[in-house]
mmCIF file with all atom_site columns, C-alpha atoms in Angstrom:
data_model
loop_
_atom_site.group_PDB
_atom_site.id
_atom_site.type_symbol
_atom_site.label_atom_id
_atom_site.label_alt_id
_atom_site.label_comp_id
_atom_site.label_asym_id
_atom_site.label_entity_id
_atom_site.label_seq_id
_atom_site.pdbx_PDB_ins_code
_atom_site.Cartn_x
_atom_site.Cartn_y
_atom_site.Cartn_z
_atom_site.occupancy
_atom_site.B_iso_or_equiv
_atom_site.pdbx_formal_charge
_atom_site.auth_seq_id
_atom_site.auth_comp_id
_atom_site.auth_asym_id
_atom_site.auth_atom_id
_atom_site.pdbx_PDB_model_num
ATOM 1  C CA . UNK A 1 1  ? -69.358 -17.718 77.793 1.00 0.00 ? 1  UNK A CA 1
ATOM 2  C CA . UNK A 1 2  ? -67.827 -17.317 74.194 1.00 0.00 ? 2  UNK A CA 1
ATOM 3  C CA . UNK A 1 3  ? -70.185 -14.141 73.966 1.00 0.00 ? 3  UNK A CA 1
ATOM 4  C CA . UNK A 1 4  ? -69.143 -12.562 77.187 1.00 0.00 ? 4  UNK A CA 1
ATOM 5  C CA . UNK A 1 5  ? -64.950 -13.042 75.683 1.00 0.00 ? 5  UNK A CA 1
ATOM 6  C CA . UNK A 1 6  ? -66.330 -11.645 72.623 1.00 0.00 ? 6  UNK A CA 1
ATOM 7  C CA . UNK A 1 7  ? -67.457 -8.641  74.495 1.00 0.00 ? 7  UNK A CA 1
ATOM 8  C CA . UNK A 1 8  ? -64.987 -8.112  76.575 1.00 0.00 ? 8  UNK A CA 1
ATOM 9  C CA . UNK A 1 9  ? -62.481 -8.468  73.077 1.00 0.00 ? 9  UNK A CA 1
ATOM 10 C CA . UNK A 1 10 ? -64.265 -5.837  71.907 1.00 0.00 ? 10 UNK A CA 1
ATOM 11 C CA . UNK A 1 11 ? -64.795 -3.617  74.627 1.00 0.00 ? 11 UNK A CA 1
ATOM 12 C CA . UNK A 1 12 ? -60.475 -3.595  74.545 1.00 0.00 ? 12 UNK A CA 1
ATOM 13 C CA . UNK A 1 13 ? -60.447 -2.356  71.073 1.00 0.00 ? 13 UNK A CA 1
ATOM 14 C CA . UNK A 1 14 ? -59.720 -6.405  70.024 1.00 0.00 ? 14 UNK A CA 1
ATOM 15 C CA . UNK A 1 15 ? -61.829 -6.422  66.929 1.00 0.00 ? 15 UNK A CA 1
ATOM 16 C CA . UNK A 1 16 ? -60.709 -9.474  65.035 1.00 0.00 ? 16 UNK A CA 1
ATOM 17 C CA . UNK A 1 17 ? -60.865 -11.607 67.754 1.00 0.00 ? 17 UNK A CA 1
ATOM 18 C CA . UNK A 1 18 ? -64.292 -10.479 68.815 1.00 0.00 ? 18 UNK A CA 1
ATOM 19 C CA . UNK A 1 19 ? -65.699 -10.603 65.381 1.00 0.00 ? 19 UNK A CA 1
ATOM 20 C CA . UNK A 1 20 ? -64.162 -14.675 65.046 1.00 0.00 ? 20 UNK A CA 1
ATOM 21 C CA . UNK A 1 21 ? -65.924 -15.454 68.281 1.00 0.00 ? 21 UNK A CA 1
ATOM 22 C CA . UNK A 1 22 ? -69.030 -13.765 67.566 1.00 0.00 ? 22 UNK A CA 1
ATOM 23 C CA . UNK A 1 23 ? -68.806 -15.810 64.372 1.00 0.00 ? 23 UNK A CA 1
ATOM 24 C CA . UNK A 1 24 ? -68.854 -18.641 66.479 1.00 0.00 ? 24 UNK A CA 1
ATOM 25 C CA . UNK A 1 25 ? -71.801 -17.779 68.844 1.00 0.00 ? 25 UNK A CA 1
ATOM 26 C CA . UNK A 1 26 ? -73.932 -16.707 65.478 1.00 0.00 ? 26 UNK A CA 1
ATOM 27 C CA . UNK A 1 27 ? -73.654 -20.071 64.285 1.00 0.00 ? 27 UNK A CA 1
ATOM 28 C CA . UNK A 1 28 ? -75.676 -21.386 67.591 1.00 0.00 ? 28 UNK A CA 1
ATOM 29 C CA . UNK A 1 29 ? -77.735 -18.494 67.970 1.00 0.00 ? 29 UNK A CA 1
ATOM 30 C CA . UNK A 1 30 ? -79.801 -15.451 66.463 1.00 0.00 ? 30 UNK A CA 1
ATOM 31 C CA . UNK A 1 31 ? -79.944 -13.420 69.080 1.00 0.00 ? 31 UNK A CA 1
ATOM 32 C CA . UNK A 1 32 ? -79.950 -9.437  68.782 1.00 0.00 ? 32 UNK A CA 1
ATOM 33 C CA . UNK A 1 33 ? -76.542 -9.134  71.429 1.00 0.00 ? 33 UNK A CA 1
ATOM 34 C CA . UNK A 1 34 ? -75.005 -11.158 68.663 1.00 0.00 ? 34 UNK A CA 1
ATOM 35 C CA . UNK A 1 35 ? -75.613 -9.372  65.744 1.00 0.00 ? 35 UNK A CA 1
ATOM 36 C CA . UNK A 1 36 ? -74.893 -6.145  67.629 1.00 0.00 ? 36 UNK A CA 1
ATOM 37 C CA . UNK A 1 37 ? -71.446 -7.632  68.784 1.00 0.00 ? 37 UNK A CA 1
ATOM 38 C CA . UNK A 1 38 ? -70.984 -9.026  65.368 1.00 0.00 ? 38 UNK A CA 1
ATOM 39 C CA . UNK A 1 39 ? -71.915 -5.338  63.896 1.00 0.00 ? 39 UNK A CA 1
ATOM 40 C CA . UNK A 1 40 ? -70.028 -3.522  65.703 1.00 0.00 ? 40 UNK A CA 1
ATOM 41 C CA . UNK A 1 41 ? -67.148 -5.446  65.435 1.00 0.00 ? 41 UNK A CA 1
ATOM 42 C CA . UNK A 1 42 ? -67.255 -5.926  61.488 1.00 0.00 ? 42 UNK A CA 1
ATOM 43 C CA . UNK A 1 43 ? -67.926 -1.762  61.901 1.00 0.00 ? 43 UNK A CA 1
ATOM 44 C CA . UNK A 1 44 ? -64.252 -1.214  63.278 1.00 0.00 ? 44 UNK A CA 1
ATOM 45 C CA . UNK A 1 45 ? -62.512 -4.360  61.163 1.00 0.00 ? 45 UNK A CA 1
ATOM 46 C CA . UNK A 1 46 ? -64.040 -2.765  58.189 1.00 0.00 ? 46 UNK A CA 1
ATOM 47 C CA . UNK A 1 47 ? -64.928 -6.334  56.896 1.00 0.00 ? 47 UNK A CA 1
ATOM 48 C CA . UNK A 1 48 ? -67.951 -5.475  55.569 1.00 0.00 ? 48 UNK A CA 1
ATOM 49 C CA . UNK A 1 49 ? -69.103 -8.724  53.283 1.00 0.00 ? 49 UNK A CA 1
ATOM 50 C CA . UNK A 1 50 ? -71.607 -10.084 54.893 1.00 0.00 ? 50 UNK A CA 1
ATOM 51 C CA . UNK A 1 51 ? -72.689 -6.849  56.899 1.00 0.00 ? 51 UNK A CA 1
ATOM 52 C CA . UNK A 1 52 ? -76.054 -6.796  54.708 1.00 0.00 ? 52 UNK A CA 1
ATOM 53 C CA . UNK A 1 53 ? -77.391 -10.010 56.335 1.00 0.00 ? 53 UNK A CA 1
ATOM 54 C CA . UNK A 1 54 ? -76.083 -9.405  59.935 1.00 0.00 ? 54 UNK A CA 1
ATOM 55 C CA . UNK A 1 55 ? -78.023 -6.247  59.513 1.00 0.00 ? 55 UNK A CA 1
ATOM 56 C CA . UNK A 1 56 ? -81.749 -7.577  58.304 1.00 0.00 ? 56 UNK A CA 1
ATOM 57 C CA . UNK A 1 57 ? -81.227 -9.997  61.397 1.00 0.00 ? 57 UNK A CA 1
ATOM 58 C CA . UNK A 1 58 ? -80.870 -7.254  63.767 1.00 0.00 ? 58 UNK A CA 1
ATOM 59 C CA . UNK A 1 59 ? -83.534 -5.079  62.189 1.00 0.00 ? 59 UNK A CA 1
ATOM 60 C CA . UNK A 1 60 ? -85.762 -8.341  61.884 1.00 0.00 ? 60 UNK A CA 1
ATOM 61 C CA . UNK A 1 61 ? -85.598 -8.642  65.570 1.00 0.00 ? 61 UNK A CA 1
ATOM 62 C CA . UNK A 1 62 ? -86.100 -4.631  66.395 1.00 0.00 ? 62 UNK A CA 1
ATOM 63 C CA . UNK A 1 63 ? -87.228 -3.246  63.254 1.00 0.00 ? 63 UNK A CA 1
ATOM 64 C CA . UNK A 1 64 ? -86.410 0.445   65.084 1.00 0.00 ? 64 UNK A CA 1
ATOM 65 C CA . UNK A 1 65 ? -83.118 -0.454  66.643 1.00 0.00 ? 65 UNK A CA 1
ATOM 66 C CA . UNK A 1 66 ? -80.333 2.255   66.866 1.00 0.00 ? 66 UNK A CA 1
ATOM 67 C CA . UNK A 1 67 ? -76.619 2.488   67.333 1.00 0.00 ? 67 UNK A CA 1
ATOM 68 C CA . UNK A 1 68 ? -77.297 4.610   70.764 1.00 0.00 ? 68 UNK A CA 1
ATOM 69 C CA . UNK A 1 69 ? -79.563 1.803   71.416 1.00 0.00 ? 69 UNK A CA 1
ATOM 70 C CA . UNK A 1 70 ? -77.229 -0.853  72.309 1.00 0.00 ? 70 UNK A CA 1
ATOM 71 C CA . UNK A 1 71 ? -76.723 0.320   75.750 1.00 0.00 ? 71 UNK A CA 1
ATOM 72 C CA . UNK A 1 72 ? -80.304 -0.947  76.498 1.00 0.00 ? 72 UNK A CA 1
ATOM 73 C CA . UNK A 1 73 ? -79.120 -4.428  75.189 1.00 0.00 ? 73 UNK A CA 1
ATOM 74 C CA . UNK A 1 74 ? -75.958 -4.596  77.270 1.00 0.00 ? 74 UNK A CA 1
ATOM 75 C CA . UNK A 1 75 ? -75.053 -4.161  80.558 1.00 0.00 ? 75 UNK A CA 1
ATOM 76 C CA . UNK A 1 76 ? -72.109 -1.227  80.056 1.00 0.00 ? 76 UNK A CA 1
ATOM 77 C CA . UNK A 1 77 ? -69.950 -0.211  83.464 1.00 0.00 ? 77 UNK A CA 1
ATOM 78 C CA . UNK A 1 78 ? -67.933 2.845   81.582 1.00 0.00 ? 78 UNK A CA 1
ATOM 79 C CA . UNK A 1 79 ? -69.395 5.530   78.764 1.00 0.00 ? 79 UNK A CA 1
ATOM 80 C CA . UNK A 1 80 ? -66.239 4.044   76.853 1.00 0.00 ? 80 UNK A CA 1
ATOM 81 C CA . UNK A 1 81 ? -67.309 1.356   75.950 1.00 0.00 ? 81 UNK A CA 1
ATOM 82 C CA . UNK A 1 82 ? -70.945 2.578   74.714 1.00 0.00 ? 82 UNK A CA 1
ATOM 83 C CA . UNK A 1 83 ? -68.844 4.804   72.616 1.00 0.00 ? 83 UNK A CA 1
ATOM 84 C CA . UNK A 1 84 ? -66.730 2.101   71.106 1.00 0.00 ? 84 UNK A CA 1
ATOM 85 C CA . UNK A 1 85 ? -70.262 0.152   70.231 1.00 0.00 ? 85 UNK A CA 1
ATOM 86 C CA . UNK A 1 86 ? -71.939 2.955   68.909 1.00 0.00 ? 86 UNK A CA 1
ATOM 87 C CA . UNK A 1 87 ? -69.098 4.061   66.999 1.00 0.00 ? 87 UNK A CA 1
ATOM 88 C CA . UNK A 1 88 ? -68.742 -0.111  65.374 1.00 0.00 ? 88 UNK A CA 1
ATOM 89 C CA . UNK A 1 89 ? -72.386 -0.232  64.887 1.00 0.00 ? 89 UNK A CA 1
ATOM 90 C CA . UNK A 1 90 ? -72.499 3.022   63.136 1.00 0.00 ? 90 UNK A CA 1
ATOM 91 C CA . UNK A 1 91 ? -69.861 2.404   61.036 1.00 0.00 ? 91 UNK A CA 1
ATOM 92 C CA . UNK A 1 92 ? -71.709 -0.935  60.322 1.00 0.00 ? 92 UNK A CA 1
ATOM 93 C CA . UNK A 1 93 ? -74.411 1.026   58.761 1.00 0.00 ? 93 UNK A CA 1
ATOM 94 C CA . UNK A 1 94 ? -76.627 0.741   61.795 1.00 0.00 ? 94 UNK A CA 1
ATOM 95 C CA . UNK A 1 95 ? -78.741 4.426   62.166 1.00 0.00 ? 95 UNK A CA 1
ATOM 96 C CA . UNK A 1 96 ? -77.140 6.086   64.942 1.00 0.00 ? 96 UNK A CA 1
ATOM 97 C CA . UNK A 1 97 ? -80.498 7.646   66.278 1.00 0.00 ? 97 UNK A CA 1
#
């Protein structure tokens, strides 16, 4: 549930408040949607400290995963938001394509 908020934070340019709760489902939980939510919100915050680790998670997981890829990882309704994921994750440091 706290990832779906954390999303949806996101989604409406919220990027502190989806970056705190996606602190708080990372604690429980490796998962790639977290480090991508994580990601791309640290991408837009610019907090960028412990953006290193977040990223050898993801890349542990999917070793070939792509900022144009997270639109196979969530379920998107509007090209918007891709954009505002890609755009986070890329910032992030995660290859675009």
């Amino acid at each position: 549930m706290i990832l779906i908020q954390a999303q949806t934070n996101l989604n409406m340019g919220e990027f502190a408040e989806a970056e705190r709760l996606g602190w708080q489902v990372k604690r429980l939980t490796n998962l790639l949607p977290v480090n991508c939510l994580l990601l791309a919100s640290m991408g837009h915050t610019g907090n960028m400290e412990k953006r290193e680790s977040i990223l050898s998670d993801l890349l542990s997981v999917d070793p070939d995963f792509t900022a144009r890829k997270v639109a196979d990882v969530f379920p998107f309704g509007h090209q918007e938001d891709i954009d505002i994921w890609v755009e986070g994750l890329r910032m992030a440091g995660v290859p675009e394509s």
